[in-house]
Coordinates of C-alpha atoms in Angstrom, one line a residue:
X27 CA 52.3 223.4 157.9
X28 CA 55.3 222.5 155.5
X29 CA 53.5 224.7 153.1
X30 CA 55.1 228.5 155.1
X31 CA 58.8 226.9 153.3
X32 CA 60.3 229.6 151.9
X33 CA 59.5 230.1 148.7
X34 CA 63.1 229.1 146.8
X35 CA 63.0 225.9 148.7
X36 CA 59.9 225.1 147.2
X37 CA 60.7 225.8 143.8
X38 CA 63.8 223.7 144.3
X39 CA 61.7 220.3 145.8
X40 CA 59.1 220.7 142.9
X41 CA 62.0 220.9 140.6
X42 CA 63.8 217.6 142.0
X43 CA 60.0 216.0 141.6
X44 CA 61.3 216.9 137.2
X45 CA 64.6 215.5 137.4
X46 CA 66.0 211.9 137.1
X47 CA 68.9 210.1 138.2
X48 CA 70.6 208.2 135.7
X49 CA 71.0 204.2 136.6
X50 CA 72.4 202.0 134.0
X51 CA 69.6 198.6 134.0
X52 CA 67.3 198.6 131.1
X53 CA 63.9 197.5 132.3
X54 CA 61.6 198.8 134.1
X55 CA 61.6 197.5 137.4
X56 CA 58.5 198.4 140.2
X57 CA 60.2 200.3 142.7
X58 CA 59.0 200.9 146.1
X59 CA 58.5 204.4 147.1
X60 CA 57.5 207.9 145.4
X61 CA 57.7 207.6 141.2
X62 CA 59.9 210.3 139.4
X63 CA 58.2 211.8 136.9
X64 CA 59.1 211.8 133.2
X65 CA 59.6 215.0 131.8
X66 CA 60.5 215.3 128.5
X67 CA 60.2 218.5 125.5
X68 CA 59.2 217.4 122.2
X69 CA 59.6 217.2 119.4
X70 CA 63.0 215.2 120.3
X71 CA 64.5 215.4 116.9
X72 CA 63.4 217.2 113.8
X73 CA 63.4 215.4 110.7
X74 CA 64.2 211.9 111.5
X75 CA 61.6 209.1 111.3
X76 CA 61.2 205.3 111.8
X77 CA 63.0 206.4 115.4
X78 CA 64.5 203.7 117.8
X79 CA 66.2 204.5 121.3
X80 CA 68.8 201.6 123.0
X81 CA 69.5 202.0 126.5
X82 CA 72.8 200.5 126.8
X83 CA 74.9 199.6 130.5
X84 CA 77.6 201.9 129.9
X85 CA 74.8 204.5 130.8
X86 CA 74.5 205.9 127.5
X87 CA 71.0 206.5 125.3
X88 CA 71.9 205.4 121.3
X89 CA 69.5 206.9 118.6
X90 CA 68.8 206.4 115.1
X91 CA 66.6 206.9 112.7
X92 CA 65.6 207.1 108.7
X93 CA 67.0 210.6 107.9
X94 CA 65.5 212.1 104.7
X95 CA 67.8 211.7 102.1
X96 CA 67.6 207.9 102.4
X97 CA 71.5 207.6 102.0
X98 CA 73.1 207.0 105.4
X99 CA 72.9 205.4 108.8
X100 CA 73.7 207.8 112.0
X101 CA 74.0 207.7 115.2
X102 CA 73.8 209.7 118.4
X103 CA 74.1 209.3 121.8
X104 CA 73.5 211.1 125.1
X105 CA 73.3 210.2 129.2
X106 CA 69.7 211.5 129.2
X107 CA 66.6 211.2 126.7
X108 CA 66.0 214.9 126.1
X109 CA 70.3 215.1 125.9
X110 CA 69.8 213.3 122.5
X111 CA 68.5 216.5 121.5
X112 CA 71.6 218.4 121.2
X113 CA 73.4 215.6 120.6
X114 CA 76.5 215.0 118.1
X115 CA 75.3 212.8 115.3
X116 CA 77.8 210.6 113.7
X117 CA 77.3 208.7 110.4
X118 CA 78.3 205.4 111.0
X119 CA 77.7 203.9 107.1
X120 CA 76.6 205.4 103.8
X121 CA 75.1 203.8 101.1
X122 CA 76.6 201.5 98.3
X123 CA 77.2 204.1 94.9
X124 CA 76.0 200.8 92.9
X125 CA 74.1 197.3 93.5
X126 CA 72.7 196.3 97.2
X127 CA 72.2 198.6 99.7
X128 CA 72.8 201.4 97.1
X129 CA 68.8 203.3 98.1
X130 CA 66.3 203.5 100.6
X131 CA 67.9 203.4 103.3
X132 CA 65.6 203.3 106.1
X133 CA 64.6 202.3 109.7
X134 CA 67.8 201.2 111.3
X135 CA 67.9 199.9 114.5
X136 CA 70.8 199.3 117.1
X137 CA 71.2 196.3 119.3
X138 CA 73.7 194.9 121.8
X139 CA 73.8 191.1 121.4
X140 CA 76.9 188.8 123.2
X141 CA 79.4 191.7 123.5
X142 CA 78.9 193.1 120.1
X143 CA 76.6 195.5 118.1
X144 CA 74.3 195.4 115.5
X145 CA 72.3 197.4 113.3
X146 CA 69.6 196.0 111.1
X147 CA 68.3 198.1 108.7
X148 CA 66.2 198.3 104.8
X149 CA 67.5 199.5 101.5
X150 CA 66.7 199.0 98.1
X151 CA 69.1 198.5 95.3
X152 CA 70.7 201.5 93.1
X153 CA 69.1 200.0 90.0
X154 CA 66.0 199.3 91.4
X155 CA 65.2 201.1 94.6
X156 CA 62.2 199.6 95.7
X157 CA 64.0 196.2 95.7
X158 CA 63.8 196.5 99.5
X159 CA 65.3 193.8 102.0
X160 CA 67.0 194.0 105.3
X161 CA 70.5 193.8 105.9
X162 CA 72.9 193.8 109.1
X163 CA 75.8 195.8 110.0
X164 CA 78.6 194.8 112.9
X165 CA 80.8 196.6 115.4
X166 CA 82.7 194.8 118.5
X167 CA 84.1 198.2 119.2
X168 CA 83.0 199.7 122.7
X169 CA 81.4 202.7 121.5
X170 CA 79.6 202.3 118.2
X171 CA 80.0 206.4 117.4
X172 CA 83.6 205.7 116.7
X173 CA 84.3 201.8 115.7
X174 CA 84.6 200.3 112.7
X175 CA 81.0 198.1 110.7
X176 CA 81.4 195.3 109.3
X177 CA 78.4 194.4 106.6
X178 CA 77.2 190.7 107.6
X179 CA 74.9 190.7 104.4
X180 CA 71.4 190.1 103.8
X181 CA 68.6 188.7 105.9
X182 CA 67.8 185.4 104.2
X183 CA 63.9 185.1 104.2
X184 CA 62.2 182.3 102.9
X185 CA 59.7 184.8 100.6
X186 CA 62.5 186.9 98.2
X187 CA 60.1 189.8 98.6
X188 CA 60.2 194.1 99.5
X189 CA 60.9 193.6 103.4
X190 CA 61.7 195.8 106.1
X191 CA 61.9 197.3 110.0
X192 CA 63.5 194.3 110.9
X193 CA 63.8 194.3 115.1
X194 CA 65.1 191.6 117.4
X195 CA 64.1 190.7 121.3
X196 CA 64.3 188.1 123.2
X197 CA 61.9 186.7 125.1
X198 CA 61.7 183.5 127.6
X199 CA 65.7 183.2 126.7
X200 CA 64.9 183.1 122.8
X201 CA 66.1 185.6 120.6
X202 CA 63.5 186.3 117.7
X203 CA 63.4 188.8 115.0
X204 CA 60.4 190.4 113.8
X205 CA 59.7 192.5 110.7
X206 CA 57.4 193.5 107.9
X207 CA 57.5 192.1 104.3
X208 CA 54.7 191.4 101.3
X209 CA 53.5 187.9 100.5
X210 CA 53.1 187.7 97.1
X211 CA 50.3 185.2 97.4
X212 CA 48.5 188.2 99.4
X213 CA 47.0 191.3 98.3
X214 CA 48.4 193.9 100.8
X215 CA 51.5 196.0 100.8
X216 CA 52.7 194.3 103.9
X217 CA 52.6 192.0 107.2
X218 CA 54.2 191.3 109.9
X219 CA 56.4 188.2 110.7
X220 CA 58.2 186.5 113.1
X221 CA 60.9 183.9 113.5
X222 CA 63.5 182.4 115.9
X223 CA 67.4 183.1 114.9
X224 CA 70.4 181.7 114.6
X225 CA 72.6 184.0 114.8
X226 CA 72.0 187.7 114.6
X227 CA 72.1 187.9 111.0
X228 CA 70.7 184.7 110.4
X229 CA 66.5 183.3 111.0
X230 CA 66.1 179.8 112.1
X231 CA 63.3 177.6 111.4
X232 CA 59.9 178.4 109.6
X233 CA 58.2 182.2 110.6
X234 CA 55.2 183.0 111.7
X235 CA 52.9 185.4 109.9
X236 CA 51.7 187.1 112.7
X237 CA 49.0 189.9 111.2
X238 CA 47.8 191.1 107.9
X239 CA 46.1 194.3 107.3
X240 CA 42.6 193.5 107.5
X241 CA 40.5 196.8 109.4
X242 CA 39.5 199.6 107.7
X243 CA 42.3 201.6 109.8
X244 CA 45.2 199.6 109.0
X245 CA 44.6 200.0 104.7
X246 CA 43.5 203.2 104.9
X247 CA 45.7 204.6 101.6
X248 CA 47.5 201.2 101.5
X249 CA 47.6 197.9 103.4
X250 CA 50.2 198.0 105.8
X251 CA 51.5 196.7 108.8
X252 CA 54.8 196.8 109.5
X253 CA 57.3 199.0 112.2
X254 CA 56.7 195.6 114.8
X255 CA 58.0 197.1 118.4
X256 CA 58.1 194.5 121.7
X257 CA 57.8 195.4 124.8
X258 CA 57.0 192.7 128.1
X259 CA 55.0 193.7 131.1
X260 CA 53.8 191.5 134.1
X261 CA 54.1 188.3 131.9
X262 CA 52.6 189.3 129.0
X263 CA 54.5 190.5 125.6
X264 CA 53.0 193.2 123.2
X265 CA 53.9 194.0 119.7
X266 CA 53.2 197.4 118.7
X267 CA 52.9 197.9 114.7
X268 CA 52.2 200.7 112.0
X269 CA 49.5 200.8 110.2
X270 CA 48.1 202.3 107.1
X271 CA 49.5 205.0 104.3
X272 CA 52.3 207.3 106.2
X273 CA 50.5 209.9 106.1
X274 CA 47.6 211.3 108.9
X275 CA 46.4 207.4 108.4
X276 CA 49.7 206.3 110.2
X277 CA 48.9 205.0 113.4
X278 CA 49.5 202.0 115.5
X279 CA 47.8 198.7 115.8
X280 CA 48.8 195.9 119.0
X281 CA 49.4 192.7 119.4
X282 CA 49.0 191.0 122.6
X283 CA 50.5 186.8 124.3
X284 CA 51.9 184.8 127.3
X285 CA 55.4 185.8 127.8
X286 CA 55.7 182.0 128.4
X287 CA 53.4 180.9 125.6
X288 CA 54.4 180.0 122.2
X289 CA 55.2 183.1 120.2
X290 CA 55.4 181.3 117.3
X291 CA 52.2 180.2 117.0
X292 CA 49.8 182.7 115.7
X293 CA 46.5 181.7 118.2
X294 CA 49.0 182.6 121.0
X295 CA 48.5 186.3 120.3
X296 CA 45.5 188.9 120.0
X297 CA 45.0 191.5 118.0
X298 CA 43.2 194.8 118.8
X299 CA 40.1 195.4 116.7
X300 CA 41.5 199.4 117.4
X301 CA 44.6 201.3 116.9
X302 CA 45.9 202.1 120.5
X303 CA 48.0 205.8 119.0
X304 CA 46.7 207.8 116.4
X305 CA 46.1 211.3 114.9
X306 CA 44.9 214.0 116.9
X307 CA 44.0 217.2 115.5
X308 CA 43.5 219.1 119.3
X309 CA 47.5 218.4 119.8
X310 CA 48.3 219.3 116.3
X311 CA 49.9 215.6 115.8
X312 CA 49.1 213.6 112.5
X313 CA 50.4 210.4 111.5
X314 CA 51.9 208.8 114.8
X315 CA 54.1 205.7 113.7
X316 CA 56.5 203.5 113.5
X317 CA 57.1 203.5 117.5
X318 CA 60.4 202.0 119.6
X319 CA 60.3 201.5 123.3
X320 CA 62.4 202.4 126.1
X321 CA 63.0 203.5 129.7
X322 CA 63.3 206.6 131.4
X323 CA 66.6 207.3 133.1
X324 CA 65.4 206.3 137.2
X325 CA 64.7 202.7 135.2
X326 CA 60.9 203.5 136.4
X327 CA 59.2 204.5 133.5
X328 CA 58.4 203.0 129.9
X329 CA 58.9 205.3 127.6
X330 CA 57.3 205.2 123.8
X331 CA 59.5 206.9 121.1
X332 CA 57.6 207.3 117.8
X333 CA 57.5 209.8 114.6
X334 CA 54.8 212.0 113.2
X335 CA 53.8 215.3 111.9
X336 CA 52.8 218.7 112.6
X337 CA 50.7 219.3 110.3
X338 CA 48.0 216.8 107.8
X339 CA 47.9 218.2 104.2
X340 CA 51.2 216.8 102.7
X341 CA 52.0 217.5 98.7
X342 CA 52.6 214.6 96.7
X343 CA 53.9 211.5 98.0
X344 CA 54.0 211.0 101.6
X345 CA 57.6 209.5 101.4
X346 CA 59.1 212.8 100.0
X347 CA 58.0 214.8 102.9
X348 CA 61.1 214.8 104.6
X349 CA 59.3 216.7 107.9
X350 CA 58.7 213.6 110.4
X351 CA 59.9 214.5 113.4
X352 CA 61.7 211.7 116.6
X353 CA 58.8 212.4 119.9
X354 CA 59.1 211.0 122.9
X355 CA 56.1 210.3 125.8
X356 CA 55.4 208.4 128.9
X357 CA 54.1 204.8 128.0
X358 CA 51.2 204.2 131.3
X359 CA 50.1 201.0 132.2
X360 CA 46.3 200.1 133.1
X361 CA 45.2 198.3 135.6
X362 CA 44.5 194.9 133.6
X363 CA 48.0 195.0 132.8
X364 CA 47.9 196.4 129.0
X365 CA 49.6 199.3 127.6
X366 CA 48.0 202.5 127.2
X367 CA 49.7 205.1 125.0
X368 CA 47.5 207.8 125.3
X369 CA 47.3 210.6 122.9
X370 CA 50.0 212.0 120.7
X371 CA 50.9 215.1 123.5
X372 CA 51.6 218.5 122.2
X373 CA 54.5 220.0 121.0
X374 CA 56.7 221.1 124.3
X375 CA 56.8 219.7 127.5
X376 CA 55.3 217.0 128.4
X377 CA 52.2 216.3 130.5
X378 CA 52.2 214.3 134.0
X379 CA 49.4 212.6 135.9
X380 CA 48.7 213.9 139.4
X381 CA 48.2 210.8 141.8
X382 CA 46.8 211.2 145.0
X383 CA 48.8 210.4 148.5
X384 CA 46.0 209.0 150.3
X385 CA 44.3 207.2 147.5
X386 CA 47.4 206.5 145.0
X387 CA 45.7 204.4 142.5
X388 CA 43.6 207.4 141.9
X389 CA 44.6 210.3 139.7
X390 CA 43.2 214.0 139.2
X391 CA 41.2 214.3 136.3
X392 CA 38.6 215.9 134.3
X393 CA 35.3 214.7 133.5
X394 CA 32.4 216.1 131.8
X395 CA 34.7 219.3 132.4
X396 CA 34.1 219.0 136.2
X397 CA 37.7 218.1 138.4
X398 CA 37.5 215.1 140.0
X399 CA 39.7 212.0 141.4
X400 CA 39.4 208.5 139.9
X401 CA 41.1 204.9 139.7
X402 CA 41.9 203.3 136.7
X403 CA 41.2 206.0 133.9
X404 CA 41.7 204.7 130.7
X405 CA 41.0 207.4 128.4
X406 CA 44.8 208.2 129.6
X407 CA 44.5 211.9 128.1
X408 CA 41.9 213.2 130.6
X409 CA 44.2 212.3 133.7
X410 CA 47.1 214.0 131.9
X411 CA 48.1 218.0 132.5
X412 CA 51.0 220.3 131.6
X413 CA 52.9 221.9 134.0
X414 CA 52.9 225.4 132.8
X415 CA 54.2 229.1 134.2
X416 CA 51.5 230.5 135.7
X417 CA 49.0 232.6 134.0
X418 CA 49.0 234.9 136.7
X419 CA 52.7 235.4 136.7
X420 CA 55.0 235.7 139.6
X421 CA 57.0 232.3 139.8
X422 CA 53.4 230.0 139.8
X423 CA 52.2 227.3 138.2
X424 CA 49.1 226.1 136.1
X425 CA 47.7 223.2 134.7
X426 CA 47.1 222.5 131.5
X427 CA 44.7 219.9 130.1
X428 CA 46.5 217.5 127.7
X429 CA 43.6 216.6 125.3
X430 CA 42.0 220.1 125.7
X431 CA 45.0 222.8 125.2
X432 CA 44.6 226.0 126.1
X433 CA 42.1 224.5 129.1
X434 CA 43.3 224.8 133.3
X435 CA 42.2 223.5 135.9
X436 CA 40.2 226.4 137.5
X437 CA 38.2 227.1 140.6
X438 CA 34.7 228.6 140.4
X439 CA 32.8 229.1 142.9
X440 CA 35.1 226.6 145.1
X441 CA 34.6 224.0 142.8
X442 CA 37.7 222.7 140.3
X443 CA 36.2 222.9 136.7
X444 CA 38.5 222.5 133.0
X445 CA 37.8 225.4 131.3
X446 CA 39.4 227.6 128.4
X447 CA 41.5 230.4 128.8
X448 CA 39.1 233.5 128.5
X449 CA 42.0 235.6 129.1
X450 CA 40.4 237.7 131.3
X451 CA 42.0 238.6 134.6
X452 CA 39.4 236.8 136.6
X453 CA 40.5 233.3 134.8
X454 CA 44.1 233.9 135.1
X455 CA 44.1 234.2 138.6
X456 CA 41.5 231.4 139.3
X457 CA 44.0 229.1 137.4
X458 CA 46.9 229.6 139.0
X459 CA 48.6 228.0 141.4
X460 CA 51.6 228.4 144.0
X461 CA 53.5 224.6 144.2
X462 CA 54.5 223.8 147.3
X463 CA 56.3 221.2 149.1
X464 CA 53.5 218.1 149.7
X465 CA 52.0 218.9 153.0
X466 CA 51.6 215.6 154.0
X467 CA 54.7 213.8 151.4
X468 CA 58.0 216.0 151.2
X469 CA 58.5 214.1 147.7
X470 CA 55.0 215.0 146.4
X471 CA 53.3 218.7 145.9
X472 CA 50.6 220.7 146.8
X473 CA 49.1 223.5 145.2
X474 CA 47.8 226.4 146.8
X475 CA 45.6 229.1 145.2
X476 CA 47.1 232.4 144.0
X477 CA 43.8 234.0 144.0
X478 CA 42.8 232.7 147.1
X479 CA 46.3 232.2 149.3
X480 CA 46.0 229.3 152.3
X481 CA 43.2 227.5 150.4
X482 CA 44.8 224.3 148.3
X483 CA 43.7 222.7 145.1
X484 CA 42.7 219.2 147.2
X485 CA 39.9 216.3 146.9
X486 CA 36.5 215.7 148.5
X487 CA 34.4 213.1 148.1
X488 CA 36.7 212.1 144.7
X489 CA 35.5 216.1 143.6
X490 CA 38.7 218.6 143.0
X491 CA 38.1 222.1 145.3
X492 CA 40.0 224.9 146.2
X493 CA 39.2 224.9 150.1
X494 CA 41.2 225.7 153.3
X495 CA 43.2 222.5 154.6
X496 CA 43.1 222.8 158.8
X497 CA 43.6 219.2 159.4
X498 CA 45.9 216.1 158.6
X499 CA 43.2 214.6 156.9
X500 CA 42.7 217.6 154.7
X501 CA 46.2 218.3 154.2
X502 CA 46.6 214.5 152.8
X503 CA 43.6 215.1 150.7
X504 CA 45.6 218.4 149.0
X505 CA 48.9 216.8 148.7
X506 CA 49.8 214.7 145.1
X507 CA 52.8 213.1 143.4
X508 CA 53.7 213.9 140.0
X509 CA 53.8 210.9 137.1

């Protein structure tokens, strides 16, 4: 069997399964052949919120965010996501000592649009700082860490009204913006619009209020929506939002069309009666907000970007907690085509899903605590496990329950159960795994048992065991590829 390798050659193939190669397109193609996994450490960046990622053609990932002292716009940029880590960060624009633009400064964004870039970003005035609008910077230099900005002025909106996160797409060859603002005629902090443009500074025609905070979860401290994010997928578009106060009520709201329907039109889109990302106390997360989207470095993978908090109890005014931190997860796809985000992950790396080779559009999971193997699972979380070193020791591997942590896969009595770590002996060996080389798909991975060597973590009847594998059947049935 494949699985006698020697050991450093295995080690080497299940690291290549955590590695990407960088390509320079920007969406998200479907690929034929084995997926590379994502693997990412969070948090991505301490202290920055409102976070947004561009994936440019010169092969280069652009970051931004709101930095806590609400005074400046910066910049950073790296060949991988988790490079924007380390990064250099470059302040590109600081704001005005007097009138416009002289507070607040907050949720910039960065776009390429007809050879040139843009950032669009809020800020209040010095003598009245929660006189918020949005306003537009301009670069036509080749890298925007080192060219000069040019201030295009104000976004002109037909309300003169506190209005923010200002984004732009385009979609069916239009380019729209989107962004929050308050309607005076409307009791709620804010909503979210949308409108065609002129020019990238500029809004054409009437917009389109597209959703006010109405649920119970989107007014939860105040009435909010705002933070719109687009991302399109098999010919639908879907418009991510934040919801509620910005504190553990944060969480995100979506907005569903047709790609080729009429975006302006507010019956063209649907509204989830339930935030799709919110706070969850297992992963220590609170407040997850104000997302961005973008793609993993093999042009495979969606990835969500987003801000929160490790911990809920903030003093005084949410906004003067400067502790909101850039994350940075795998955004999974159901089967009906719609987005699901999944749970906030813990802090460090991040979890994969385990598909099978024989049944691919089945994925290991845990239910009712019992291992099992099933299609289509939309509570994301339970499909979703941490690659960790091995309890046992010794170079090994085991796997760590995303929604449960400090839970592994285990056998017991040849059965695969989720289970917490007792700490005993007994459990540490019974989770823990050697990875080896797929036995049936060099670009996928088995995992044979460190208590029990030449038996293999493998699937049954859709049920996870730890059994011998003496056929090719068998050997299919114990070999997975990482997501």
């Amino acid at each position: 069997m494949t699985g006698t390798l020697p050991y450093a050659r295995v080690l080497a193939a299940v690291a290549a399964l955590l590695t990407f190669v960088v390509l320079p397109s920007s969406p998200a193609p479907a690929l034929a052949g084995p997926q590379t996994p994502a693997s990412y450490t969070n948090p991505l960046a301490e202290r920055r919120a409102d976070a947004q990622i561009h994936r440019h053609t010169d092969g280069y990932y652009y970051f931004t965010a709101t930095v806590p002292e609400y005074d400046r716009i910066v910049l950073r940029r790296a060949t991988t996501l988790q490079g924007l880590s380390t990064a250099p960060e470059t302040v590109i624009w600081t704001k005005h000592a007097t009138g416009e633009m002289g507070a607040h400064i907050w949720a910039p964004e960065i776009h390429f649009i007809d050879g040139k870039w843009y950032v669009y970003f809020a800020a209040g005035r010095s003598d009245d700082i929660w006189k918020i609008r949005m306003y537009v910077l301009e670069s036509s230099a080749a890298n925007p860490l080192t060219g000069g900005w040019t201030e295009k002025g104000r976004i002109a909106t037909p309300m003169d009204s506190f209005a923010l996160d200002a984004t732009t797409f385009v979609v069916g060859g239009i380019r729209y913006l989107s962004w929050a603002q308050k309607d005076p005629a409307v009791a709620t902090n804010s909503n979210v619009y949308l409108a065609r443009m002129a020019n990238p500074w500029t809004l054409s025609g009437t917009p389109t209020r597209l959703t006010v905070p109405t649920y119970p979860w989107e007014t939860a401290g105040f009435k909010v929506n705002e933070g719109p994010a687009l991302i399109e997928h098999a010919g639908k578009v879907f418009l991510s939002y934040s919801a509620a106060a910005t504190d553990s009520n944060y969480c995100l709201g979506l907005l569903s069309a047709s790609a080729s329907g009429d975006l302006l039109d507010p019956a063209a889109w649907t509204k989830s009666p339930t935030p799709v990302f919110t706070t969850n106390t297992a992963t220590g997360q609170y407040g997850p907000g104000h997302n961005s989207f973008t793609t993993s470095e093999d042009g495979r993978s969606d990835v969500l970007v987003y801000h929160d908090r490790g911990y809920k109890d903030i003093t005084g005014d949410p906004l003067d907690d400067p502790n909101r931190r850039t994350r940075i997860q795998k955004l999974y796809w159901n089967t009906d085509g719609t987005p699901n985000f999944g749970i906030p992950v813990a802090d460090g790396a991040a979890p994969h899903r385990l598909a099978s080779v024989n049944h691919p559009d089945h994925h290991v999971r845990h239910r009712q605590f019992r291992g099992r193997l099933d299609p289509d699972v939309t509570n994301l979380a339970d499909s979703q496990f941490r690659t960790v070193p091995g309890l046992a020791g010794n170079g090994t591997v085991s796997l760590e329950s995303a929604n449960f942590p400090g839970s592994y896969l285990r056998e017991r009595n040849g059965e695969v159960v989720l289970e917490k770590n007792d700490g005993s002996a007994a459990f540490k060996s019974s989770a823990t795994f050697r990875p080896r080389t797929g036995l049936t798909d060099t670009a996928g991975v088995s995992y044979e048992s460190y208590g029990a060597p030449g038996r293999f973590l493998r699937h049954r009847d859709f049920l996870l065991y730890v059994e011998p594998v003496a056929t090719t059947s068998a050997e299919a049935d114990a070999t997975f590829r990482l997501e």
